[in-house]
Short mmCIF file of C-alpha atoms and ligand atoms in Angstrom, two decimals:
data_model
loop_
_atom_site.label_atom_id
_atom_site.label_comp_id
_atom_site.label_asym_id
_atom_site.label_seq_id
_atom_site.Cartn_x
_atom_site.Cartn_y
_atom_site.Cartn_z
CA MET A 253 -41.07 -17.60 174.18
CA ALA A 254 -37.88 -18.82 172.45
CA ALA A 255 -35.23 -20.63 174.55
CA LYS A 256 -33.21 -18.01 176.43
CA TRP A 257 -29.82 -19.35 175.39
CA LEU A 258 -30.56 -18.49 171.75
CA LYS A 259 -30.14 -14.79 172.45
CA ASP A 260 -26.37 -15.01 172.01
CA THR A 261 -26.08 -18.05 169.77
CA VAL A 262 -24.42 -18.60 166.41
CA PHE A 263 -24.84 -22.03 164.85
CA TYR A 264 -22.36 -24.07 162.85
CA GLU A 265 -23.95 -26.59 160.49
CA ILE A 266 -22.04 -29.84 160.10
CA TYR A 267 -22.58 -32.36 157.33
CA PRO A 268 -21.11 -35.29 159.30
CA GLN A 269 -19.93 -37.26 156.26
CA SER A 270 -17.50 -34.50 155.36
CA PHE A 271 -16.31 -32.71 158.46
CA LYS A 272 -13.55 -34.78 160.08
CA ASP A 273 -12.67 -38.45 159.76
CA SER A 274 -11.16 -39.66 163.04
CA ASN A 275 -10.57 -43.31 162.12
CA GLY A 276 -9.17 -43.20 158.61
CA ASP A 277 -12.06 -44.91 156.82
CA GLY A 278 -12.57 -41.93 154.52
CA ILE A 279 -15.83 -40.71 155.99
CA GLY A 280 -16.40 -38.09 158.66
CA ASP A 281 -17.65 -39.24 162.06
CA ILE A 282 -18.93 -38.16 165.44
CA ASN A 283 -15.55 -38.40 167.16
CA GLY A 284 -14.12 -36.21 164.40
CA ILE A 285 -16.64 -33.53 165.34
CA THR A 286 -15.70 -33.89 169.02
CA GLN A 287 -12.03 -33.38 168.12
CA LYS A 288 -12.85 -30.12 166.41
CA LEU A 289 -14.96 -28.50 169.12
CA ASP A 290 -12.16 -26.09 170.08
CA TYR A 291 -11.91 -24.96 166.46
CA ILE A 292 -15.65 -24.32 166.36
CA LYS A 293 -15.56 -22.46 169.66
CA GLY A 294 -12.61 -20.39 168.45
CA LEU A 295 -14.57 -19.45 165.37
CA GLY A 296 -17.27 -17.94 167.59
CA CYS A 297 -19.94 -20.59 167.05
CA ASN A 298 -21.55 -21.87 170.22
CA ALA A 299 -24.09 -24.32 168.82
CA LEU A 300 -24.13 -27.09 166.22
CA TRP A 301 -26.70 -28.41 163.83
CA ILE A 302 -25.63 -31.87 162.69
CA ASN A 303 -27.34 -33.26 159.58
CA PRO A 304 -28.98 -36.69 160.08
CA CYS A 305 -26.47 -39.10 161.62
CA TYR A 306 -28.83 -42.05 162.13
CA ASP A 307 -28.84 -45.52 160.67
CA SER A 308 -29.92 -45.25 157.04
CA PRO A 309 -29.49 -46.80 153.60
CA PHE A 310 -28.31 -43.28 152.59
CA LYS A 311 -30.36 -42.85 149.46
CA ASP A 312 -30.87 -39.23 150.51
CA ALA A 313 -27.70 -38.68 152.53
CA GLY A 314 -29.39 -39.86 155.73
CA TYR A 315 -32.71 -38.02 155.32
CA ASP A 316 -34.05 -41.53 154.79
CA VAL A 317 -33.94 -42.80 158.37
CA ARG A 318 -34.01 -46.55 159.08
CA ASP A 319 -33.59 -46.27 162.86
CA TYR A 320 -34.25 -42.94 164.56
CA LYS A 321 -32.57 -44.00 167.78
CA LYS A 322 -29.31 -45.40 166.44
CA VAL A 323 -26.24 -43.56 165.19
CA ALA A 324 -25.23 -44.87 161.75
CA PRO A 325 -22.28 -47.26 162.28
CA ARG A 326 -20.24 -45.31 159.73
CA TYR A 327 -20.38 -42.30 162.09
CA GLY A 328 -19.75 -44.24 165.31
CA THR A 329 -22.00 -45.27 168.17
CA ASN A 330 -24.70 -43.73 170.33
CA GLU A 331 -22.07 -43.49 173.08
CA ASP A 332 -19.88 -41.39 170.77
CA LEU A 333 -22.79 -39.02 170.25
CA PHE A 334 -23.61 -38.85 173.97
CA ASN A 335 -19.93 -38.09 174.55
CA LEU A 336 -20.10 -35.32 171.94
CA PHE A 337 -23.04 -33.78 173.84
CA ASP A 338 -20.99 -33.86 177.06
CA GLU A 339 -17.80 -32.47 175.61
CA ALA A 340 -19.68 -29.76 173.71
CA HIS A 341 -21.52 -28.72 176.87
CA LYS A 342 -18.24 -28.43 178.77
CA LYS A 343 -17.19 -25.85 176.19
CA GLY A 344 -20.51 -24.01 176.20
CA ILE A 345 -21.63 -25.44 172.86
CA ARG A 346 -25.21 -26.68 172.34
CA VAL A 347 -26.05 -29.47 169.91
CA LEU A 348 -29.14 -29.77 167.71
CA LEU A 349 -29.79 -32.98 165.83
CA ASP A 350 -31.77 -33.18 162.61
CA LEU A 351 -35.28 -34.52 163.11
CA VAL A 352 -36.92 -36.02 160.02
CA PRO A 353 -40.58 -36.35 161.02
CA GLY A 354 -42.23 -36.34 157.59
CA HIS A 355 -40.98 -39.65 156.24
CA THR A 356 -38.82 -42.64 157.00
CA SER A 357 -36.66 -44.79 154.78
CA GLU A 358 -38.53 -47.44 152.83
CA GLU A 359 -36.38 -49.84 154.90
CA HIS A 360 -37.64 -48.61 158.27
CA PRO A 361 -39.24 -51.48 160.27
CA TRP A 362 -42.45 -49.43 160.64
CA PHE A 363 -42.78 -49.31 156.88
CA LEU A 364 -41.96 -53.01 156.43
CA GLU A 365 -44.82 -53.77 158.85
CA SER A 366 -47.09 -51.23 157.19
CA LYS A 367 -46.70 -52.97 153.81
CA LYS A 368 -48.11 -56.24 155.14
CA VAL A 369 -51.57 -57.52 154.24
CA SER A 370 -52.40 -58.36 157.84
CA HIS A 371 -53.57 -55.42 159.92
CA ASN A 372 -51.02 -54.41 162.56
CA GLU A 373 -49.89 -51.53 164.74
CA TYR A 374 -48.16 -49.85 161.79
CA SER A 375 -50.79 -50.33 159.08
CA ASP A 376 -51.79 -46.65 159.37
CA ARG A 377 -48.38 -45.24 160.30
CA PHE A 378 -48.00 -44.30 156.62
CA ILE A 379 -50.56 -42.97 154.15
CA TRP A 380 -52.07 -45.65 151.94
CA THR A 381 -54.86 -45.54 149.40
CA ASP A 382 -57.40 -48.34 149.63
CA PHE A 383 -56.72 -50.18 146.38
CA CYS A 384 -53.66 -51.26 144.42
CA PHE A 385 -54.79 -49.28 141.34
CA LYS A 386 -56.05 -46.22 143.25
CA GLY A 387 -53.80 -43.15 142.97
CA ALA A 388 -53.47 -40.52 145.66
CA ASN A 389 -55.53 -37.61 144.38
CA GLY A 390 -52.68 -35.41 143.28
CA LEU A 391 -50.12 -36.49 145.87
CA PRO A 392 -47.04 -38.44 144.69
CA TYR A 393 -47.44 -42.16 145.29
CA VAL A 394 -46.01 -45.59 144.58
CA GLY A 395 -48.04 -48.69 143.74
CA GLY A 396 -47.16 -52.31 143.12
CA GLU A 397 -44.46 -52.57 145.78
CA SER A 398 -46.36 -54.35 148.54
CA ASP A 399 -48.58 -57.36 149.13
CA ARG A 400 -51.02 -54.95 150.73
CA SER A 401 -53.51 -53.76 148.12
CA GLY A 402 -52.94 -50.02 148.14
CA CYS A 403 -50.56 -47.30 147.03
CA TYR A 404 -48.45 -45.31 149.46
CA ILE A 405 -47.78 -41.59 149.44
CA LEU A 406 -44.24 -40.24 149.06
CA ASN A 407 -42.91 -37.26 150.94
CA PHE A 408 -39.81 -36.59 148.83
CA PHE A 409 -37.77 -39.17 146.91
CA LYS A 410 -39.12 -42.64 146.10
CA CYS A 411 -37.20 -44.04 149.10
CA GLN A 412 -39.15 -41.78 151.53
CA PRO A 413 -42.74 -42.89 152.26
CA ALA A 414 -44.79 -40.19 154.03
CA LEU A 415 -45.64 -40.76 157.67
CA ASN A 416 -49.33 -40.39 158.43
CA TYR A 417 -50.25 -37.24 160.34
CA GLY A 418 -53.65 -37.30 158.67
CA PHE A 419 -55.45 -34.80 156.44
CA TYR A 420 -56.82 -31.41 157.42
CA ARG A 421 -59.57 -31.65 154.79
CA VAL A 422 -60.61 -35.23 154.20
CA THR A 423 -61.90 -35.78 150.67
CA GLU A 424 -61.36 -39.50 150.07
CA PRO A 425 -62.44 -42.54 152.05
CA TRP A 426 -58.83 -43.70 152.56
CA GLN A 427 -57.77 -40.35 154.09
CA LYS A 428 -57.81 -40.04 157.87
CA SER A 429 -58.40 -36.83 159.80
CA TYR A 430 -55.40 -35.23 161.45
CA LEU A 431 -57.23 -35.91 164.72
CA ASP A 432 -57.65 -39.62 164.02
CA PRO A 433 -55.97 -41.92 166.59
CA ALA A 434 -53.59 -43.23 163.89
CA ALA A 435 -52.39 -39.67 163.14
CA ILE A 436 -52.01 -38.96 166.85
CA ALA A 437 -50.01 -42.18 167.21
CA THR A 438 -47.50 -40.89 164.63
CA ARG A 439 -47.13 -37.65 166.59
CA ASP A 440 -46.53 -39.65 169.75
CA ALA A 441 -43.90 -41.76 168.02
CA ILE A 442 -42.02 -38.61 166.98
CA LYS A 443 -42.27 -37.20 170.50
CA ASP A 444 -40.83 -40.45 171.79
CA ILE A 445 -37.80 -40.06 169.48
CA MET A 446 -37.31 -36.48 170.61
CA ARG A 447 -37.46 -37.53 174.27
CA PHE A 448 -34.87 -40.20 173.62
CA TRP A 449 -32.21 -37.81 172.31
CA LEU A 450 -33.11 -34.94 174.63
CA SER A 451 -32.82 -37.15 177.67
CA HIS A 452 -29.30 -38.11 176.52
CA GLY A 453 -28.15 -34.50 176.35
CA CYS A 454 -29.22 -33.23 172.94
CA ASP A 455 -30.37 -29.58 173.06
CA GLY A 456 -33.04 -29.64 170.39
CA PHE A 457 -33.73 -30.20 166.72
CA ARG A 458 -33.58 -28.74 163.28
CA VAL A 459 -36.80 -30.08 161.78
CA ASP A 460 -36.85 -31.29 158.20
CA MET A 461 -39.79 -30.24 155.99
CA ALA A 462 -41.62 -29.00 159.07
CA SER A 463 -44.51 -27.39 157.20
CA SER A 464 -45.91 -30.35 155.35
CA LEU A 465 -46.83 -33.05 157.88
CA VAL A 466 -50.62 -32.83 157.63
CA LYS A 467 -51.79 -33.20 154.06
CA ASN A 468 -54.52 -31.10 152.38
CA ASP A 469 -53.81 -28.43 154.97
CA ASP A 470 -55.26 -24.92 154.75
CA GLU A 471 -53.21 -21.82 153.93
CA LYS A 472 -52.50 -21.13 157.56
CA LYS A 473 -51.27 -24.71 158.02
CA THR A 474 -53.77 -25.24 160.81
CA GLY A 475 -53.35 -29.03 160.81
CA THR A 476 -49.54 -29.08 160.77
CA SER A 477 -49.40 -26.25 163.32
CA ALA A 478 -51.57 -28.32 165.68
CA VAL A 479 -48.94 -31.06 165.57
CA TRP A 480 -46.12 -28.66 166.47
CA LYS A 481 -48.11 -26.95 169.21
CA ASP A 482 -48.62 -30.35 170.74
CA VAL A 483 -44.88 -31.07 170.51
CA ARG A 484 -44.14 -27.66 172.04
CA ARG A 485 -46.38 -28.43 175.02
CA MET A 486 -44.41 -31.60 175.60
CA LEU A 487 -41.10 -29.71 175.40
CA ASP A 488 -42.30 -26.91 177.70
CA THR A 489 -43.22 -29.46 180.34
CA GLU A 490 -40.39 -31.95 179.99
CA PHE A 491 -37.45 -30.13 178.32
CA PRO A 492 -38.01 -26.38 178.76
CA ASN A 493 -34.55 -25.47 177.46
CA ALA A 494 -34.86 -27.42 174.22
CA ALA A 495 -34.95 -25.42 171.00
CA MET A 496 -36.47 -26.20 167.62
CA ILE A 497 -35.75 -24.62 164.28
CA ALA A 498 -38.05 -25.25 161.35
CA GLU A 499 -37.26 -25.84 157.73
CA TRP A 500 -40.41 -23.94 156.88
CA SER A 501 -39.31 -20.50 155.63
CA ASN A 502 -42.44 -18.82 156.86
CA PRO A 503 -41.56 -17.41 160.29
CA PRO A 504 -45.03 -15.94 160.95
CA LEU A 505 -46.52 -19.44 160.75
CA ALA A 506 -43.61 -21.46 162.16
CA LEU A 507 -43.05 -19.29 165.24
CA ARG A 508 -46.77 -19.26 166.01
CA ALA A 509 -46.76 -23.05 165.75
CA GLY A 510 -44.27 -23.21 168.61
CA TYR A 511 -40.88 -23.01 166.93
CA ASP A 512 -38.07 -20.97 168.48
CA MET A 513 -36.57 -20.20 165.07
CA ASP A 514 -37.34 -20.56 161.39
CA PHE A 515 -34.93 -20.40 158.46
CA CYS A 516 -35.22 -17.67 155.89
CA LEU A 517 -34.58 -19.80 152.78
CA ASN A 518 -36.88 -19.04 149.86
CA GLU A 519 -34.27 -19.96 147.29
CA HIS A 520 -36.65 -19.71 144.42
CA GLY A 521 -38.84 -16.80 145.36
CA GLY A 522 -36.88 -13.58 145.82
CA GLY A 523 -36.18 -12.55 149.40
CA TYR A 524 -33.11 -14.15 150.91
CA SER A 525 -31.65 -15.53 147.72
CA THR A 526 -31.38 -12.01 146.30
CA LEU A 527 -28.57 -11.32 148.77
CA MET A 528 -26.06 -13.93 147.63
CA ARG A 529 -27.48 -16.29 145.03
CA ASP A 530 -29.87 -14.35 142.95
CA TYR A 531 -29.10 -16.54 139.93
CA TYR A 532 -31.42 -19.12 141.47
CA ASN A 533 -34.32 -16.79 140.89
CA HIS A 534 -34.04 -17.03 137.18
CA GLY A 535 -34.45 -20.77 136.94
CA GLY A 536 -30.94 -20.82 135.50
CA SER A 537 -29.05 -24.07 135.54
CA ILE A 538 -26.08 -23.94 137.85
CA HIS A 539 -23.97 -25.12 134.96
CA GLY A 540 -25.21 -22.34 132.72
CA ASP A 541 -24.09 -18.74 132.53
CA VAL A 542 -24.81 -17.95 136.15
CA ASN A 543 -23.92 -14.31 135.97
CA ALA A 544 -26.26 -13.57 133.11
CA GLU A 545 -29.01 -12.48 135.45
CA ASP A 546 -27.24 -12.38 138.76
CA HIS A 547 -28.27 -9.25 140.61
CA SER A 548 -27.19 -10.54 144.01
CA TYR A 549 -26.95 -7.62 146.39
CA PHE A 550 -23.46 -8.58 147.57
CA LYS A 551 -22.08 -9.06 144.08
CA LYS A 552 -20.14 -5.92 143.33
CA ASP A 553 -21.85 -3.70 140.78
CA ALA A 554 -24.35 -6.36 139.72
CA GLY A 555 -27.22 -3.93 140.14
CA GLY A 556 -28.56 -5.51 143.31
CA ASN A 557 -31.06 -3.78 145.55
CA ILE A 558 -31.38 -4.52 149.26
CA ASN A 559 -35.08 -3.75 149.19
CA ARG A 560 -35.77 -6.96 147.31
CA PHE A 561 -34.66 -8.72 150.49
CA LEU A 562 -36.03 -6.22 153.00
CA ASP A 563 -39.54 -6.15 151.56
CA GLN A 564 -40.08 -9.65 152.80
CA TYR A 565 -37.64 -9.80 155.70
CA LEU A 566 -38.93 -6.70 157.46
CA SER A 567 -42.56 -7.72 157.26
CA TRP A 568 -41.63 -11.10 158.77
CA TYR A 569 -39.41 -9.43 161.35
CA GLU A 570 -42.03 -6.93 162.52
CA ASP A 571 -44.63 -9.66 162.74
CA THR A 572 -42.48 -12.09 164.73
CA LYS A 573 -39.96 -10.16 166.80
CA ASP A 574 -41.70 -10.91 170.09
CA LYS A 575 -42.34 -14.55 169.14
CA GLY A 576 -38.98 -16.04 168.18
CA TYR A 577 -36.19 -15.72 165.68
CA ILE A 578 -35.53 -15.64 161.97
CA SER A 579 -32.36 -17.50 160.98
CA LEU A 580 -30.21 -16.36 158.10
CA ILE A 581 -27.69 -18.81 156.67
CA THR A 582 -24.43 -18.49 154.79
CA CYS A 583 -25.57 -21.51 152.79
CA ASN A 584 -26.58 -25.09 153.66
CA HIS A 585 -26.22 -28.65 152.43
CA ASP A 586 -29.00 -28.07 149.87
CA THR A 587 -27.69 -24.85 148.33
CA ILE A 588 -24.73 -23.68 146.30
CA ARG A 589 -21.86 -22.30 148.37
CA PRO A 590 -21.55 -18.49 148.45
CA SER A 591 -18.09 -18.69 146.87
CA TYR A 592 -19.77 -19.95 143.70
CA ASN A 593 -20.49 -16.43 142.56
CA LEU A 594 -19.00 -14.19 145.25
CA THR A 595 -15.36 -13.21 145.74
CA VAL A 596 -13.73 -13.26 149.16
CA ASP A 597 -14.30 -9.51 149.55
CA GLU A 598 -17.96 -9.94 148.63
CA MET A 599 -18.36 -12.81 151.08
CA LYS A 600 -16.87 -10.74 153.90
CA LEU A 601 -19.58 -8.13 153.41
CA ALA A 602 -22.33 -10.71 153.06
CA TYR A 603 -21.27 -12.38 156.31
CA ALA A 604 -20.95 -8.98 158.03
CA PHE A 605 -24.60 -8.34 157.18
CA ILE A 606 -25.82 -11.81 158.16
CA PHE A 607 -23.96 -11.69 161.49
CA THR A 608 -25.18 -8.22 162.45
CA LEU A 609 -28.90 -8.78 161.87
CA PRO A 610 -31.24 -9.92 164.68
CA GLY A 611 -32.21 -13.56 165.08
CA VAL A 612 -29.94 -16.58 165.17
CA PRO A 613 -27.48 -16.95 162.27
CA PHE A 614 -26.13 -20.21 160.83
CA LEU A 615 -22.71 -20.75 159.29
CA TYR A 616 -22.28 -23.81 157.05
CA TYR A 617 -18.99 -25.68 157.59
CA GLY A 618 -16.32 -24.48 155.20
CA ASP A 619 -18.05 -21.22 154.32
CA GLU A 620 -15.77 -19.54 156.86
CA ILE A 621 -12.81 -20.22 154.56
CA GLY A 622 -14.74 -19.79 151.32
CA MET A 623 -14.70 -23.45 150.29
CA LYS A 624 -15.61 -23.88 146.66
CA TYR A 625 -18.68 -25.47 145.16
CA LEU A 626 -17.05 -28.43 143.38
CA ASP A 627 -18.11 -30.08 140.17
CA VAL A 628 -18.43 -33.67 141.45
CA PRO A 629 -20.73 -36.55 140.50
CA THR A 630 -23.86 -37.02 142.57
CA LYS A 631 -23.54 -38.95 145.82
CA GLU A 632 -26.35 -40.39 147.97
CA GLY A 633 -29.14 -38.46 146.27
CA GLY A 634 -27.27 -35.18 146.40
CA TYR A 635 -27.34 -34.32 142.67
CA PHE A 636 -26.37 -30.63 142.27
CA ARG A 637 -26.14 -30.37 146.07
CA THR A 638 -23.16 -32.73 146.20
CA GLY A 639 -20.78 -29.93 145.18
CA SER A 640 -21.49 -28.19 148.50
CA ARG A 641 -20.92 -31.36 150.55
CA THR A 642 -17.22 -32.08 149.97
CA PRO A 643 -14.69 -32.67 152.79
CA MET A 644 -13.66 -29.82 155.07
CA GLN A 645 -10.29 -28.37 154.20
CA TRP A 646 -8.19 -28.21 157.34
CA ASP A 647 -4.55 -27.95 156.24
CA GLY A 648 -1.96 -28.79 153.61
CA SER A 649 -1.49 -32.42 154.61
CA ALA A 650 -2.87 -35.44 152.72
CA ASN A 651 -6.60 -35.13 151.94
CA LEU A 652 -6.30 -31.55 153.21
CA GLY A 653 -6.34 -32.89 156.75
CA PHE A 654 -9.86 -34.32 156.47
CA SER A 655 -8.81 -37.98 156.69
CA GLU A 656 -5.73 -40.10 157.13
CA GLY A 657 -7.33 -42.74 154.96
CA LYS A 658 -6.66 -43.54 151.33
CA GLU A 659 -7.68 -40.91 148.80
CA SER A 660 -9.70 -43.55 146.95
CA ASP A 661 -11.74 -44.22 150.12
CA LEU A 662 -12.88 -40.64 150.65
CA TYR A 663 -16.62 -40.05 150.86
CA LEU A 664 -16.20 -37.32 148.26
CA PRO A 665 -13.01 -35.96 146.72
CA VAL A 666 -11.32 -33.00 148.38
CA ASP A 667 -10.72 -29.82 146.41
CA SER A 668 -7.68 -30.62 144.28
CA SER A 669 -6.95 -27.04 143.24
CA PRO A 670 -3.56 -25.67 144.39
CA GLU A 671 -5.50 -22.62 145.62
CA ALA A 672 -7.93 -24.67 147.71
CA PRO A 673 -8.51 -22.59 150.84
CA THR A 674 -7.61 -24.21 154.17
CA VAL A 675 -8.02 -23.27 157.80
CA GLU A 676 -4.25 -23.54 158.29
CA ALA A 677 -3.41 -21.16 155.47
CA GLN A 678 -5.91 -18.57 156.64
CA GLU A 679 -4.99 -18.69 160.34
CA SER A 680 -1.96 -16.45 159.98
CA ASP A 681 -3.52 -13.87 157.66
CA PRO A 682 -5.37 -11.23 159.70
CA ASP A 683 -7.38 -10.25 156.60
CA SER A 684 -8.46 -13.76 155.68
CA LEU A 685 -12.12 -14.68 155.44
CA LEU A 686 -11.62 -16.98 158.43
CA ASN A 687 -10.27 -14.20 160.63
CA THR A 688 -12.96 -11.81 159.42
CA VAL A 689 -15.61 -14.32 160.50
CA ARG A 690 -13.87 -14.65 163.88
CA SER A 691 -13.79 -10.87 164.38
CA LEU A 692 -17.44 -10.50 163.38
CA LEU A 693 -18.60 -13.23 165.73
CA LYS A 694 -16.42 -12.02 168.57
CA MET A 695 -17.97 -8.59 168.23
CA ARG A 696 -21.46 -10.10 168.17
CA HIS A 697 -20.80 -11.96 171.41
CA THR A 698 -19.34 -8.85 173.08
CA GLU A 699 -22.06 -6.40 172.03
CA GLU A 700 -25.53 -7.20 173.29
CA ASP A 701 -26.87 -4.71 170.74
CA LEU A 702 -25.85 -7.07 167.94
CA GLN A 703 -27.49 -10.16 169.39
CA ALA A 704 -30.79 -11.86 168.59
CA ASP A 705 -33.20 -9.54 170.41
CA ALA A 706 -31.77 -6.05 170.09
CA ASP A 707 -33.69 -3.49 168.04
CA LEU A 708 -33.25 -3.16 164.30
CA ARG A 709 -33.99 -0.01 162.38
CA PHE A 710 -33.02 0.75 158.80
CA ILE A 711 -31.91 4.35 158.26
CA CYS A 712 -30.93 4.35 154.58
CA THR A 713 -31.77 1.74 151.96
CA ASP A 714 -31.45 3.83 148.79
CA ALA A 715 -29.64 1.99 146.00
CA ASP A 716 -27.19 4.85 145.35
CA LYS A 717 -26.26 5.32 149.01
CA PRO A 718 -24.60 3.14 151.62
CA LEU A 719 -26.92 0.84 153.51
CA VAL A 720 -27.25 2.20 157.05
CA TYR A 721 -29.00 0.41 159.90
CA LYS A 722 -29.05 0.61 163.64
CA ARG A 723 -28.81 -2.30 166.02
CA GLY A 724 -29.68 -0.96 169.44
CA SER A 725 -27.35 2.00 169.87
CA LEU A 726 -24.83 0.82 167.25
CA LEU A 727 -24.69 2.10 163.70
CA CYS A 728 -23.89 -0.35 160.89
CA VAL A 729 -22.79 0.96 157.51
CA LEU A 730 -22.37 -1.23 154.45
CA ASN A 731 -21.39 -0.50 150.86
CA PRO A 732 -21.16 -3.56 148.59
CA THR A 733 -20.64 -1.52 145.41
CA GLY A 734 -17.40 -0.67 143.64
CA SER A 735 -17.81 3.10 144.21
CA LYS A 736 -17.50 5.36 147.21
CA LEU A 737 -20.97 6.28 148.53
CA GLU A 738 -22.21 8.73 151.11
CA THR A 739 -25.43 9.71 152.81
CA PRO A 740 -26.48 12.39 155.29
CA LEU A 741 -27.38 11.11 158.75
CA PRO A 742 -30.58 12.19 160.50
CA ALA A 743 -29.73 14.69 163.25
CA ASP A 744 -30.83 12.45 166.14
CA ILE A 745 -28.56 9.65 164.94
CA ALA A 746 -25.56 11.81 164.13
CA GLY A 747 -25.92 13.47 167.53
CA SER A 748 -25.91 10.20 169.44
CA LEU A 749 -22.75 8.77 167.84
CA HIS A 750 -19.56 8.55 169.91
CA GLY A 751 -17.59 7.69 166.80
CA GLU A 752 -15.81 4.62 168.20
CA VAL A 753 -15.41 2.09 165.38
CA LEU A 754 -15.86 -1.48 166.66
CA LEU A 755 -15.03 -3.25 163.41
CA LYS A 756 -14.16 -2.11 159.95
CA ILE A 757 -13.76 -3.72 156.54
CA GLY A 758 -12.34 -1.14 154.14
CA GLU A 759 -12.77 2.53 155.01
CA VAL A 760 -15.88 4.12 156.50
CA SER A 761 -15.89 7.58 158.05
CA THR A 762 -18.47 9.75 159.76
CA ASP A 763 -18.54 13.37 160.69
CA ASN A 764 -21.52 14.51 162.63
CA GLU A 765 -23.64 15.01 159.54
CA LYS A 766 -22.92 12.27 157.07
CA VAL A 767 -21.35 8.90 156.59
CA CYS A 768 -18.92 8.05 153.74
CA ALA A 769 -18.25 4.46 152.80
CA ASP A 770 -15.46 3.45 150.41
CA ALA A 771 -16.09 0.83 147.73
CA GLN A 772 -16.83 -2.56 149.34
CA SER A 773 -16.75 -1.47 152.96
CA PHE A 774 -18.49 -2.14 156.25
CA ALA A 775 -18.28 -0.71 159.73
CA VAL A 776 -19.97 -0.88 163.10
CA ILE A 777 -19.81 2.43 164.93
CA ARG A 778 -20.80 3.24 168.49
C1 LIG B 104 -34.75 -31.13 153.19
C2 LIG B 104 -33.33 -31.52 153.44
O1 LIG B 104 -32.58 -30.38 153.78
C3 LIG B 104 -32.85 -32.20 152.19
O2 LIG B 104 -31.46 -32.39 152.21
C4 LIG B 104 -33.60 -33.50 152.02
O3 LIG B 104 -33.24 -34.10 150.80
C5 LIG B 104 -35.12 -33.25 152.02
N1 LIG B 104 -35.54 -32.33 153.01
C6 LIG B 104 -35.87 -34.54 152.24
O4 LIG B 104 -35.74 -34.97 153.58
#
């Protein structure tokens, strides 16, 4: 069901503001991305997800779209983006744009029309109550901002009015059904935007807040799923190779609604966050004592347990493996970078795990060199997220090679520490995080058994033993602790091993009965 090309795909997420400035104005741009395609390819990534690059007042870093069909002038032109599609395709790289279907900017022309007293084509493009003093029955709303007598519903920040996909359960006179012509018109408008970019060479979309389009939905998200199934039908007919990944974090629902992939995010609810950023689970402020309750699995000797992750992951995986893919991330533009609480050795093991599981993994720019989460003031609605959005660190030149512009013009400051990691510094060190990522991804592309579809079976998940899992016919062994660990191997597995080690971090050895893994080690064995 998922697009075939995803089987051997690893994504690279680019926050366009901060990746590469090609014209010296201090802000990253589309042509900067095009210049760096060889770097991305060399890393082993063969697809991009670019955060919103459309015209916007940037009150939420571009997730407040003012014109869905126009590249923001600060990033370049539509032609630059079409050129990026072409150049990427020549190198075998696919490009997903970020689709923001749940809301627009408050400056979007649709919203400006919708605010008017006179009835027009856009009056019901957003969700309005029917009186200036009437609230929205539990949904966030704004009143007193329009001549129209009504309050409008918000989808996220105040600058982001919710587009109207209707309500699954209608309980108020001002609510429209999700099958109402006005709700269908919003769907059609989003399909029109998708067609626009797809017909110019875009390969699909990462979809923002994909689960919350239809309001008052049921637990199974029947209303919102109906929207995505409709979109999927359009794609199947008109753009059969296009792929969509949901920001939903519920693969059983998202993949059934027609998505190819869904992110495993659940920052606040156990699961994925227990691997690398468990401190989020404890409601702890990022400026507080983060290690106080950090039991991240990959943090050496922090008392982590892989089963906290597997309990949820495996039930999702079993339920969805014939439907599409789960996507694990190193981090993203909304989360704290892994280097915040993990050392380089810990990150190597975390990435080894992420890049050897099924599904389609995502690497956030800069995580391949362990860029730091910086303590910087909020920018464009980033708040705590801003620290993970600073300029890419390319080399030792001015502005760490991000921009030839003036330091004072930079979108955000570059890491000023003398130890700031750079691509250049890590190139020549075979043991660097960068080269470890390259080796891991190279292996993934060479071995079909490590790609999206191949079987996964956990052999040993005991806390006092190495983690052992099989991908197809390959055996993966991982020990994130500070002590040497060993475990016996079931006879059928031991008997089928050739013993060839495809990749090793630290020391792992097998005889035909057991596997021994040194402190902080990983290996893939044929
Ligand atoms: C999720 C995006 O990842 C985040 O950056 C944004 O602020 C919200 N959705 C609102 O669009």
